PDB file of C-alpha atoms in Angstrom:
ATOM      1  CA  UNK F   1     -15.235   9.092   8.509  1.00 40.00           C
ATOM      2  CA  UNK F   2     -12.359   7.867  10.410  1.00 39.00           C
ATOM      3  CA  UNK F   3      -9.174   6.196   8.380  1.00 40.00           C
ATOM      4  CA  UNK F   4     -10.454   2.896   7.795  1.00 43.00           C
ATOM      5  CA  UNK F   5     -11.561   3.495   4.036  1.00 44.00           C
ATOM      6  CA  UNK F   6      -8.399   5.921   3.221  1.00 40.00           C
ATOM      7  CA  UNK F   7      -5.588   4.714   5.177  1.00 39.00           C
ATOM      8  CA  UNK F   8      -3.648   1.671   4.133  1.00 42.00           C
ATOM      9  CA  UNK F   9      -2.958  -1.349   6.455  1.00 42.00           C
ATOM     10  CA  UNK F  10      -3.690   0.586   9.192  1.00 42.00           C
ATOM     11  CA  UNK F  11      -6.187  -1.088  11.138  1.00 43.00           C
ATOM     12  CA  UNK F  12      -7.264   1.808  13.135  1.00 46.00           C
ATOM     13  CA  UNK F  13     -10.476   1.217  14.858  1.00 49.00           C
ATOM     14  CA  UNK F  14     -12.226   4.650  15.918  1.00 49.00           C
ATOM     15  CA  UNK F  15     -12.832   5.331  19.108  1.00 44.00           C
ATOM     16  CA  UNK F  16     -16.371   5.665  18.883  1.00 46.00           C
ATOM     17  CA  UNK F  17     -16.757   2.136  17.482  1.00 50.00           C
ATOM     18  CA  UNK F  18     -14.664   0.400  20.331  1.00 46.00           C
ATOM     19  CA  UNK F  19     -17.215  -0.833  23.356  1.00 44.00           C
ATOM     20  CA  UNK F  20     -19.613   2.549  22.941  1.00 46.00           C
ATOM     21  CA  UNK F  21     -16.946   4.672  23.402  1.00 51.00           C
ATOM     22  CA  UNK F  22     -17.477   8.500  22.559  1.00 50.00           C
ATOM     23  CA  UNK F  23     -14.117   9.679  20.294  1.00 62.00           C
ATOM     24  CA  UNK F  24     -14.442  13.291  22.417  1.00 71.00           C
ATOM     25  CA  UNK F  25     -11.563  15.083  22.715  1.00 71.00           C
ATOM     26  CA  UNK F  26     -10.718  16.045  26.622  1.00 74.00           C
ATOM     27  CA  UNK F  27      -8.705  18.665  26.532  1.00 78.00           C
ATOM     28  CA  UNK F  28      -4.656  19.275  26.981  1.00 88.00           C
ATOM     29  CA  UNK F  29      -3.827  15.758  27.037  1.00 92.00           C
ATOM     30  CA  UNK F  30      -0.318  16.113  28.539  1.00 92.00           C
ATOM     31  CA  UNK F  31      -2.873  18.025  31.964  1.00 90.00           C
ATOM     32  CA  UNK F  32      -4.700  15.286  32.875  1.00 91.00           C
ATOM     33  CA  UNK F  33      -4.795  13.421  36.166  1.00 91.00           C
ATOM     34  CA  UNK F  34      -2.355  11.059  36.856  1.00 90.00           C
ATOM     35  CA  UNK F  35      -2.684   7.625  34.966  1.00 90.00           C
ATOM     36  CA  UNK F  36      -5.319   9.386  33.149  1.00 91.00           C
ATOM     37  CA  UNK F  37      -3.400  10.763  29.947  1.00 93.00           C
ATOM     38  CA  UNK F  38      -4.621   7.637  27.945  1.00 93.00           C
ATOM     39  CA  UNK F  39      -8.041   8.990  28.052  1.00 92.00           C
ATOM     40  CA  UNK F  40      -7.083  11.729  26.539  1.00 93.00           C
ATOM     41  CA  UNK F  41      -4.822  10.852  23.861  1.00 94.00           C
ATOM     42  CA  UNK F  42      -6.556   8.086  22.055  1.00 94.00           C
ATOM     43  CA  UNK F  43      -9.810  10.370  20.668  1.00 93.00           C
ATOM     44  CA  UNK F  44      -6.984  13.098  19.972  1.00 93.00           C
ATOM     45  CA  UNK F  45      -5.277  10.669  17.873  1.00 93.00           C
ATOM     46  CA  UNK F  46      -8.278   9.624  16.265  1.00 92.00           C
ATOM     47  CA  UNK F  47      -9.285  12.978  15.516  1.00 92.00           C
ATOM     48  CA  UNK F  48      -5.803  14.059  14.106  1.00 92.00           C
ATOM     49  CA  UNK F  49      -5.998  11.071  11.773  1.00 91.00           C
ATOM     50  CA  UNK F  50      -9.091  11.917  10.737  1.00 90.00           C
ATOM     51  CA  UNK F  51      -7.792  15.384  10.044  1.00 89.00           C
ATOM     52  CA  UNK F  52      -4.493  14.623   7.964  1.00 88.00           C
ATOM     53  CA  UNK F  53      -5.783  11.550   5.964  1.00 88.00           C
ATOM     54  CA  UNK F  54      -4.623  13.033   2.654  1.00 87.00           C
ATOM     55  CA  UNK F  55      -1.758  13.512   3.904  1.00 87.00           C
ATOM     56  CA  UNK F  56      -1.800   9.738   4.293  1.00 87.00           C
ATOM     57  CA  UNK F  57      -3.011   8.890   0.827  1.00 87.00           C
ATOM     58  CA  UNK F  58      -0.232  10.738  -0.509  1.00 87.00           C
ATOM     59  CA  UNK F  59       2.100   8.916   1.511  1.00 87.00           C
ATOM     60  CA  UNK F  60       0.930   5.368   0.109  1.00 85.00           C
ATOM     61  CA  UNK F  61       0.420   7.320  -3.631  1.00 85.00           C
ATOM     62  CA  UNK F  62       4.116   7.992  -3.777  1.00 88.00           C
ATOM     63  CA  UNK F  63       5.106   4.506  -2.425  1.00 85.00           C
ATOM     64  CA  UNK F  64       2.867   2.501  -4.523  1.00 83.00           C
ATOM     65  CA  UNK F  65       4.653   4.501  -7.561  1.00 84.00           C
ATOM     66  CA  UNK F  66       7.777   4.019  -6.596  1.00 87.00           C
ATOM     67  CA  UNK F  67       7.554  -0.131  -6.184  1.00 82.00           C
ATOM     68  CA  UNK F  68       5.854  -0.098  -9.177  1.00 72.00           C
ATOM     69  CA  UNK F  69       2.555  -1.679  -7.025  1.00 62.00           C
ATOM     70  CA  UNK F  70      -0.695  -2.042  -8.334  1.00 51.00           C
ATOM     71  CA  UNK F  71      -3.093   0.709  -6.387  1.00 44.00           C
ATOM     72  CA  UNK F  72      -5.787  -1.120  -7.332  1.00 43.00           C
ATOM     73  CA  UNK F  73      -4.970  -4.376  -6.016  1.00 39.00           C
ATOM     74  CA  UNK F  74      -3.350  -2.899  -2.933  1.00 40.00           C
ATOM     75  CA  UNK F  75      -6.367  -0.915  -1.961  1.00 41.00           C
ATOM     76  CA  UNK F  76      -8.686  -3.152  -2.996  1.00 37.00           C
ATOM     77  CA  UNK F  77      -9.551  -4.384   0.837  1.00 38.00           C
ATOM     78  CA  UNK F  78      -9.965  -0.488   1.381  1.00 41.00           C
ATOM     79  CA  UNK F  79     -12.513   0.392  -1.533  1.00 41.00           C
ATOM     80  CA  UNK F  80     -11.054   3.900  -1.469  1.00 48.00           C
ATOM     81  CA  UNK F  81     -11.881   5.102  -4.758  1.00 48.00           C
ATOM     82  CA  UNK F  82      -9.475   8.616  -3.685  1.00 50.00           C
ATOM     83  CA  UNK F  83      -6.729   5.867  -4.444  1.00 51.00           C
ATOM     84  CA  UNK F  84      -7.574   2.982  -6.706  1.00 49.00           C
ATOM     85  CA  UNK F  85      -7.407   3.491 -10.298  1.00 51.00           C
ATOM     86  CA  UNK F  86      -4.563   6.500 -10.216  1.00 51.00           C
ATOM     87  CA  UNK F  87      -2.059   3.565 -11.721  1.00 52.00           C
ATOM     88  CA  UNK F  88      -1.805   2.674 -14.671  1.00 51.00           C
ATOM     89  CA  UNK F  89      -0.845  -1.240 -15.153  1.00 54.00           C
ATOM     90  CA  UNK F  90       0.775  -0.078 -18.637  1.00 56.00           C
ATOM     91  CA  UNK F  91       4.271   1.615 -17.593  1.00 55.00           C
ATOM     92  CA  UNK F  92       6.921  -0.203 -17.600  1.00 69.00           C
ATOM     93  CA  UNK F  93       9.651   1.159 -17.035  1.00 79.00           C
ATOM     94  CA  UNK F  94       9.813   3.222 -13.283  1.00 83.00           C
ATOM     95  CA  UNK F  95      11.718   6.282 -14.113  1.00 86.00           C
ATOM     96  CA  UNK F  96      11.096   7.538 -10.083  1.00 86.00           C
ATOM     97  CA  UNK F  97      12.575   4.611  -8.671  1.00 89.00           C
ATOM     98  CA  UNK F  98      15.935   4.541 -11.134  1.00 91.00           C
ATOM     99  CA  UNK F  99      16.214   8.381 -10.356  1.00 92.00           C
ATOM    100  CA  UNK F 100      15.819   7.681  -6.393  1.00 92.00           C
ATOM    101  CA  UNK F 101      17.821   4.669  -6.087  1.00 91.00           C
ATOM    102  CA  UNK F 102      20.745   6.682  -8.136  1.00 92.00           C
ATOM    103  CA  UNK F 103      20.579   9.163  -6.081  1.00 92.00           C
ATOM    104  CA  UNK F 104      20.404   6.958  -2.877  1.00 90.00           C
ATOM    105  CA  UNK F 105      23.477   5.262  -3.867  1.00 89.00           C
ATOM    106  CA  UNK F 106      25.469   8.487  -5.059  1.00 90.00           C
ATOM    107  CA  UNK F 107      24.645  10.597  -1.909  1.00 91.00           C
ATOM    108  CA  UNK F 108      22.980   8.351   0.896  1.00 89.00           C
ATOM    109  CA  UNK F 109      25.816   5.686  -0.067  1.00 85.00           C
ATOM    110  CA  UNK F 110      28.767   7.706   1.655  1.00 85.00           C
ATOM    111  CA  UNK F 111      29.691   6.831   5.031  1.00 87.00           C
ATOM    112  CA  UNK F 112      30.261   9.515   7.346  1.00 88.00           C
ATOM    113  CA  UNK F 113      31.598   8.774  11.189  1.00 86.00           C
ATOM    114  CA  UNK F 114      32.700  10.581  14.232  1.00 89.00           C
ATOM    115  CA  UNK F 115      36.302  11.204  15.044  1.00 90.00           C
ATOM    116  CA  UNK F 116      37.371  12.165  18.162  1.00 90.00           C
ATOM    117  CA  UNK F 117      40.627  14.328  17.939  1.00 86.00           C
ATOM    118  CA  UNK F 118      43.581  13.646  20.508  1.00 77.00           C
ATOM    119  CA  UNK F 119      46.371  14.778  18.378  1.00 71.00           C
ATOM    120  CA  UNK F 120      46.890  18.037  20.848  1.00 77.00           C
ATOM    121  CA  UNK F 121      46.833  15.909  23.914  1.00 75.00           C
ATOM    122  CA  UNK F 122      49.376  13.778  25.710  1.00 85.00           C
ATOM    123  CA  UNK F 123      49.507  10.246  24.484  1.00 86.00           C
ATOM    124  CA  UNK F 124      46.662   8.857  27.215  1.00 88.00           C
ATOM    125  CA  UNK F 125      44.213  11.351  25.802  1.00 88.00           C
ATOM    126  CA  UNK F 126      45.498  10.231  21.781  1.00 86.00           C
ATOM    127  CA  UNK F 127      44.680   6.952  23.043  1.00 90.00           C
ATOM    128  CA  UNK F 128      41.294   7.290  24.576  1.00 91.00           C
ATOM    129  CA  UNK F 129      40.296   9.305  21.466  1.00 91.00           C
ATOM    130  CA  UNK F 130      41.130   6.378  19.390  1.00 91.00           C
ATOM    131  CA  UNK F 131      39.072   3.940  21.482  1.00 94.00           C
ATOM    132  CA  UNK F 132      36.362   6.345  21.807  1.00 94.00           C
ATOM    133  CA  UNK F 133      36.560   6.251  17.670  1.00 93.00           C
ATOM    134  CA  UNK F 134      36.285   2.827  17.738  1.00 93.00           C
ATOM    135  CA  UNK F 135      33.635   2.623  20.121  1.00 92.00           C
ATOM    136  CA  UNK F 136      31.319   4.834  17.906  1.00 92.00           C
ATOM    137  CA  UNK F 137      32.508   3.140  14.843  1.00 91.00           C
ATOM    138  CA  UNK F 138      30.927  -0.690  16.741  1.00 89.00           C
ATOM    139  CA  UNK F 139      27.818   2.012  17.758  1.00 89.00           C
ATOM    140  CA  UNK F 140      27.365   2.760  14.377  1.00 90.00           C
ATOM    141  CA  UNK F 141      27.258  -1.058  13.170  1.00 89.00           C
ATOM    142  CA  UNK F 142      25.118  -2.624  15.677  1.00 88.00           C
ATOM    143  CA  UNK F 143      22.347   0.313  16.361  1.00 90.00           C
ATOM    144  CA  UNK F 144      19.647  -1.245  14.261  1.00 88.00           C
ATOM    145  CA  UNK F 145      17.963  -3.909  14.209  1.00 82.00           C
ATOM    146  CA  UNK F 146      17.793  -7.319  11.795  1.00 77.00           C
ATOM    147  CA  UNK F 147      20.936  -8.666  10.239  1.00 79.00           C
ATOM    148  CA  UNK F 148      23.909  -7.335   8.149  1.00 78.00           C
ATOM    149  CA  UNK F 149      23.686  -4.195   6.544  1.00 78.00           C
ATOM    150  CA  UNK F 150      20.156  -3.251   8.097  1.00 80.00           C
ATOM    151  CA  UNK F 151      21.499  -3.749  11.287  1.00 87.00           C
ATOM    152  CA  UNK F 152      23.875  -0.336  10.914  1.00 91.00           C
ATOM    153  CA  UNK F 153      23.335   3.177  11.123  1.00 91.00           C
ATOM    154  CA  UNK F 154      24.703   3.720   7.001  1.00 91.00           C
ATOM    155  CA  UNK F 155      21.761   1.016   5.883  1.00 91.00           C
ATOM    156  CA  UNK F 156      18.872   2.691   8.197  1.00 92.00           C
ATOM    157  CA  UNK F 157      20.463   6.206   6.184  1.00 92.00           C
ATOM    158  CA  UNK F 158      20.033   4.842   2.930  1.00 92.00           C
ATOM    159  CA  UNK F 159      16.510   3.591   3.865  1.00 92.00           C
ATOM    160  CA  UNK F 160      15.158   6.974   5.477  1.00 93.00           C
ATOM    161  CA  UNK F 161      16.814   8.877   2.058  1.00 94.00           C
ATOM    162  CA  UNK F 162      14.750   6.714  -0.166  1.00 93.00           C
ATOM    163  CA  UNK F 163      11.601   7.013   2.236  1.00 92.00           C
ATOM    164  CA  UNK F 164      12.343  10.770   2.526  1.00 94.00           C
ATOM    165  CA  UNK F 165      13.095  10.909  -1.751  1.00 94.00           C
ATOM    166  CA  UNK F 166       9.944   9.004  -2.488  1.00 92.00           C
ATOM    167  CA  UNK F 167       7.346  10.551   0.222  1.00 90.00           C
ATOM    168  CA  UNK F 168       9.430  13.939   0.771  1.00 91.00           C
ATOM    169  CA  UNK F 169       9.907  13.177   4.602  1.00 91.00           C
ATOM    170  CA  UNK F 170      11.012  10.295   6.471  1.00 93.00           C
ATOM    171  CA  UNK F 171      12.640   9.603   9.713  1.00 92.00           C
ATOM    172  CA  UNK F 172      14.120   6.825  12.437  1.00 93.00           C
ATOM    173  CA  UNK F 173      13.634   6.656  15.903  1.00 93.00           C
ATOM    174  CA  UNK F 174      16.545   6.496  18.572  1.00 92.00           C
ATOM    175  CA  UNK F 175      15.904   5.294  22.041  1.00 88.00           C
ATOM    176  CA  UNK F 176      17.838   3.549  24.963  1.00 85.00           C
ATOM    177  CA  UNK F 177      17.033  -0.283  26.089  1.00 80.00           C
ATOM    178  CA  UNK F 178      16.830   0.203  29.668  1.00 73.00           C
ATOM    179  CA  UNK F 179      17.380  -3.642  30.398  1.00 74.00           C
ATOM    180  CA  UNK F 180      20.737  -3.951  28.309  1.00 79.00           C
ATOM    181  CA  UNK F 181      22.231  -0.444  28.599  1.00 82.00           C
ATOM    182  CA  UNK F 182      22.024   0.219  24.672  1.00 85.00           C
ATOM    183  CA  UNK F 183      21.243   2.635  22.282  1.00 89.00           C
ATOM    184  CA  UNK F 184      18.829   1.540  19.428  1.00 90.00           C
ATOM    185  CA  UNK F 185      17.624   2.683  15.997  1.00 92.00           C
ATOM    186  CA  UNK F 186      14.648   2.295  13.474  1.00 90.00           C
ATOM    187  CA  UNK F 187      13.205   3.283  10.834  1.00 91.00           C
ATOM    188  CA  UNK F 188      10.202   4.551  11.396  1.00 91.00           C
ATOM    189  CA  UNK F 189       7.282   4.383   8.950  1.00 89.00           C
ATOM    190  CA  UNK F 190       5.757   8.107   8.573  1.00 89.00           C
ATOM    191  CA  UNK F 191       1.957   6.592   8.349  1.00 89.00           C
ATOM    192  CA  UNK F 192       2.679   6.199  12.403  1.00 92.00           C
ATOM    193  CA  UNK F 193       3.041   9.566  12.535  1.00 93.00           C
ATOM    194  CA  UNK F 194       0.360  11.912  14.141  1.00 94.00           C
ATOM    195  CA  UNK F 195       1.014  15.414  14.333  1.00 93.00           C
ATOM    196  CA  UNK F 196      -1.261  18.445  14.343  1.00 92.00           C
ATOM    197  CA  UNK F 197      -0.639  20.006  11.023  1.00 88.00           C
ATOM    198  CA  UNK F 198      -1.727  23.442  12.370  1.00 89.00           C
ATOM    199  CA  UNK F 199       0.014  23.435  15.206  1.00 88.00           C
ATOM    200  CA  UNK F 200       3.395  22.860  12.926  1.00 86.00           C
ATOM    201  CA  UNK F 201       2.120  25.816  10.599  1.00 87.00           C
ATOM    202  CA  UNK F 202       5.116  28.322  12.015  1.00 87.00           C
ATOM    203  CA  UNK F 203       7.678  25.708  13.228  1.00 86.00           C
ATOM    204  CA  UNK F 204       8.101  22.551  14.563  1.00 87.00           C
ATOM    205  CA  UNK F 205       4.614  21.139  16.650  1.00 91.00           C
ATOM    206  CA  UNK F 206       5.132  21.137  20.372  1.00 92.00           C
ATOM    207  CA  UNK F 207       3.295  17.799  20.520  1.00 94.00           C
ATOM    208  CA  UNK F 208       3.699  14.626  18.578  1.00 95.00           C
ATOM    209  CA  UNK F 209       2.337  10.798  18.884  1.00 96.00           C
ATOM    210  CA  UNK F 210       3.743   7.709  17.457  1.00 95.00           C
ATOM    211  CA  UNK F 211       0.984   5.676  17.142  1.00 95.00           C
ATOM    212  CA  UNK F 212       2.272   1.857  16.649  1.00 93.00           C
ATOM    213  CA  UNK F 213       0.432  -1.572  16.332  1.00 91.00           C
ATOM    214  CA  UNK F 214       2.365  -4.207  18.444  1.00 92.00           C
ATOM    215  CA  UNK F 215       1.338  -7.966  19.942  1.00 92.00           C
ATOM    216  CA  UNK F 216       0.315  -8.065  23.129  1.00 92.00           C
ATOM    217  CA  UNK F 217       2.890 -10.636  24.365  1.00 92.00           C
ATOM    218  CA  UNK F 218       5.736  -7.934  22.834  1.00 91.00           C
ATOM    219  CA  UNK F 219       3.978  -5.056  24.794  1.00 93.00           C
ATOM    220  CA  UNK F 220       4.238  -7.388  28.077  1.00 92.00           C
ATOM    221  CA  UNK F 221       7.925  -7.833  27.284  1.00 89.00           C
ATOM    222  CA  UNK F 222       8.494  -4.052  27.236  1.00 88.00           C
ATOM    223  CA  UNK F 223       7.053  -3.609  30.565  1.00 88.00           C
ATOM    224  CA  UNK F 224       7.807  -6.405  32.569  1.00 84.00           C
ATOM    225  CA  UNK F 225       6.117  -5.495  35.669  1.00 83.00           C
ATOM    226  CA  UNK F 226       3.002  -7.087  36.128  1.00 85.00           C
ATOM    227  CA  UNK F 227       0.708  -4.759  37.533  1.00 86.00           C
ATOM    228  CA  UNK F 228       0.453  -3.423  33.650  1.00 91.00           C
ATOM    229  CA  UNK F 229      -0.374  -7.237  32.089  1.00 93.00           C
ATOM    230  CA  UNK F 230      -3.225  -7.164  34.073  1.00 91.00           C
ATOM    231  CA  UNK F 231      -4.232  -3.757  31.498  1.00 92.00           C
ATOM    232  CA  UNK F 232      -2.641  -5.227  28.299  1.00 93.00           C
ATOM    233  CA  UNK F 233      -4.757  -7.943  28.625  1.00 92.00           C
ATOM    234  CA  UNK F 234      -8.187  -5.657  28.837  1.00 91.00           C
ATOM    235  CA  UNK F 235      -6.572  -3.913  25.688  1.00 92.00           C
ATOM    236  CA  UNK F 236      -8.515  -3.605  22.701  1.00 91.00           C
ATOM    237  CA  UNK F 237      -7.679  -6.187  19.941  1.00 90.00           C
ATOM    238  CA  UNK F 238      -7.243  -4.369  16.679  1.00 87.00           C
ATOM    239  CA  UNK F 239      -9.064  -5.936  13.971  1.00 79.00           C
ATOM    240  CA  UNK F 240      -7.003  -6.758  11.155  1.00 69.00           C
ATOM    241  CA  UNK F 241      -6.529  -8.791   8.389  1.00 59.00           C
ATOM    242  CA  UNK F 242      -4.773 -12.300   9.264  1.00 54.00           C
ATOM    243  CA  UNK F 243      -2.817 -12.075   5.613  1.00 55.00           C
ATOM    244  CA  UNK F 244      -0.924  -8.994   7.508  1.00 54.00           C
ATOM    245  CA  UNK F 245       0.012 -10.088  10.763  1.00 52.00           C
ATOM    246  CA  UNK F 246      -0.432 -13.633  10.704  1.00 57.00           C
ATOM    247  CA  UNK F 247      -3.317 -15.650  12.668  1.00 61.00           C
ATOM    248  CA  UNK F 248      -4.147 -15.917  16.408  1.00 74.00           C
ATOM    249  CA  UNK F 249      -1.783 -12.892  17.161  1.00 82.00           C
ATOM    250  CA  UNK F 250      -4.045 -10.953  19.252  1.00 89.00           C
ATOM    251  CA  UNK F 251      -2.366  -6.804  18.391  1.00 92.00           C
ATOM    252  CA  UNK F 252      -3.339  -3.926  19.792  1.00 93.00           C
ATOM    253  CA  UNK F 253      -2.862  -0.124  19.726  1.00 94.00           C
ATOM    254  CA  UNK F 254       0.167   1.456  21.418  1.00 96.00           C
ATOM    255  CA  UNK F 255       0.816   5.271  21.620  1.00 96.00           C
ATOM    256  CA  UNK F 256       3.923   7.367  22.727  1.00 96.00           C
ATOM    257  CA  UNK F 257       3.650  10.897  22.917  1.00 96.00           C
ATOM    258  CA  UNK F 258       5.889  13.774  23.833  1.00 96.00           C
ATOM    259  CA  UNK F 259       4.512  17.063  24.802  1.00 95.00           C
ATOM    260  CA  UNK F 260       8.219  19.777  24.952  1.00 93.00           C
ATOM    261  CA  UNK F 261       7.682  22.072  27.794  1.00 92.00           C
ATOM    262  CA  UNK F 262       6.435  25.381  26.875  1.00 86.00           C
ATOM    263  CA  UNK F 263       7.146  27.169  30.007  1.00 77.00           C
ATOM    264  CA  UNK F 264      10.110  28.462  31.109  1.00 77.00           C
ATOM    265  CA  UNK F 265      10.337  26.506  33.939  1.00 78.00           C
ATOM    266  CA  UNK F 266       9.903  23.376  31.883  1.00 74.00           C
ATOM    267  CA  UNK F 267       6.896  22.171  34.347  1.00 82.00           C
ATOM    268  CA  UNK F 268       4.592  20.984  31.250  1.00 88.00           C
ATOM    269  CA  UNK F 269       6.456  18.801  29.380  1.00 92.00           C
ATOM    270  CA  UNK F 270       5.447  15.483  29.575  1.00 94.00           C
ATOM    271  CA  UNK F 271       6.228  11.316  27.983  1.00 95.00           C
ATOM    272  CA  UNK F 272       4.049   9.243  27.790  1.00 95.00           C
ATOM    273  CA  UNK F 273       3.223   5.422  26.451  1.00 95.00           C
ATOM    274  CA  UNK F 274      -0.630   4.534  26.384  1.00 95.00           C
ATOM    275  CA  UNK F 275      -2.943   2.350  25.434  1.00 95.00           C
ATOM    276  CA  UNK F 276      -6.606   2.227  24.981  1.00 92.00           C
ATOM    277  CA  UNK F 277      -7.455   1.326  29.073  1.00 91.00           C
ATOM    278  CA  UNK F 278      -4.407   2.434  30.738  1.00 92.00           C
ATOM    279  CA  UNK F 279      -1.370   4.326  31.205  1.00 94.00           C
ATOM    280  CA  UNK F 280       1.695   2.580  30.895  1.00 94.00           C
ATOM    281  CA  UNK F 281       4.403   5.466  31.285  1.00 93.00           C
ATOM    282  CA  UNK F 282       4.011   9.335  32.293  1.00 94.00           C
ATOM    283  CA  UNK F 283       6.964  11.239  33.504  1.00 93.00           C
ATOM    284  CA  UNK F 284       7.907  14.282  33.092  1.00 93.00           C
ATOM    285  CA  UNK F 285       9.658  15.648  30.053  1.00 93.00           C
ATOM    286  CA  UNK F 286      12.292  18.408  30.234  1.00 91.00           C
ATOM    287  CA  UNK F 287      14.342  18.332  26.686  1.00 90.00           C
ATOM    288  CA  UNK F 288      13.412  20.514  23.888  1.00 89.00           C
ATOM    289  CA  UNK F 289      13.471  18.072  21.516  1.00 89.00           C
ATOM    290  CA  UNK F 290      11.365  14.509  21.310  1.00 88.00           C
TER     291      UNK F 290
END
């Protein structure tokens, strides 16, 4: 059984179930033929889901405890009985989230910064130092996204030490707008996630997926060029629940996977963005980190 009973506002529709399509995995997914990889990567995905659902539940176990949610309630749309029922609606008082807010605010409420040191130099280089301080100091308040105190690199900390306190791992995501020039940050949710756990068993996975549900008329936005609206539009709508996301917002399923080169001449590493009926971006990929 694929997620849809066990995984929480996901909205993941197998392969299999989408237009007759077999979820049959085809090989090294980061080998394919050109503007092929999507074909690849979408029944992997579905497979690897499949695979680390617990992993899953125990994500949306240890949230649900630490808002103080009703599992029952929350899951009710699901009928997973692996989750409803493990609350009980008689505590009162939530001892994990006083501990991990504490903490968060003792540890995670610091604000470290960069300095760059001119003190050696002549006075031009003191000076550039200083404004290269200042720079990073306007980085670090305008990386995220939202307003005020969500919008800066010390409130997306906070937020990935309580994610990473409550579900023991948590992370955020920086990458570079290529229509303004600047650097981004956000919190990602670990639920979008897909890694293959035995492939991570002696050290970090060589491959690894972030599997995101986004409206088609954002997705057109990211890639401007309109030979790829034709494609987003032939994308297949996820079916989800119009309490979530709202009605008449037509989402779909958007992939970006990293494959780090495993050769020493770096010829197999590849990006990637996909979704179900085409390729959107495939270039190679030469860093050894994602």
């Amino acid at each position: 059984q694929m997620m849809k009973d066990n995984y929480p506002d996901s909205g993941w529709v197998p392969v299999e179930e989408r237009e007759g399509k077999k979820d049959k995995i085809k090989g090294k997914w980061w080998t394919q033929a050109p503007n092929k990889t999507h074909e690849a990567v979408f029944p992997l995905v579905s497979n690897l889901r499949a695979r680390n659902e617990q992993q899953y539940i125990r994500f949306n176990r240890f949230q649900r405890l630490y808002e103080l949610g009703d599992a029952t309630v929350y899951h009710e749309s699901m009928k997973s009985q692996k989750i409803r029922g493990f609350m009980s609606r008689r505590l009162h008082f939530n001892l994990l989230a006083s501990c991990v807010d504490t903490a968060g605010s003792k540890i995670a409420g610091k604000k470290p910064r960069p300095v760059y040191m001119g003190a050696k130099g002549s006075w031009e280089q003191g000076q550039r130092a200083k404004a290269m301080t200042n720079f990073m100091e306007g980085m670090f308040q305008t990386v995220g996204q939202g307003q005020g105190d969500e919008r800066s690199m010390y409130g997306i900390g906070r937020r990935v030490f309580v994610g990473a306190a409550v579900q023991g791992i948590d992370g955020a995501k920086f990458y570079g707008d290529y229509n303004t020039g600047k650097v981004h940050c956000d919190k990602i949710h670990m639920h979008e996630i897909v890694v293959d756990e035995f492939e991570a068993l002696y050290g970090p996975p060589k491959s690894l997926h972030h599997h995101v549900q986004l409206p088609k008329d954002v997705v057109k936005g990211m890639f401007p060029d309109k030979k790829h609206h034709a494609n987003i539009d032939k994308a297949t709508v996820v079916k989800i629940d119009e309490q979530q996301h709202g009605p008449r917002v037509e989402y779909i399923d958007v992939i970006e996977s990293w494959h780090l080169p495993t050769n020493a001449d770096r010829s197999d590493g590849l990006h990637s963005i996909c979704i179900d009926c085409a390729t959107l971006v495939e270039e190679k990929w030469e860093k050894e980190y994602y």
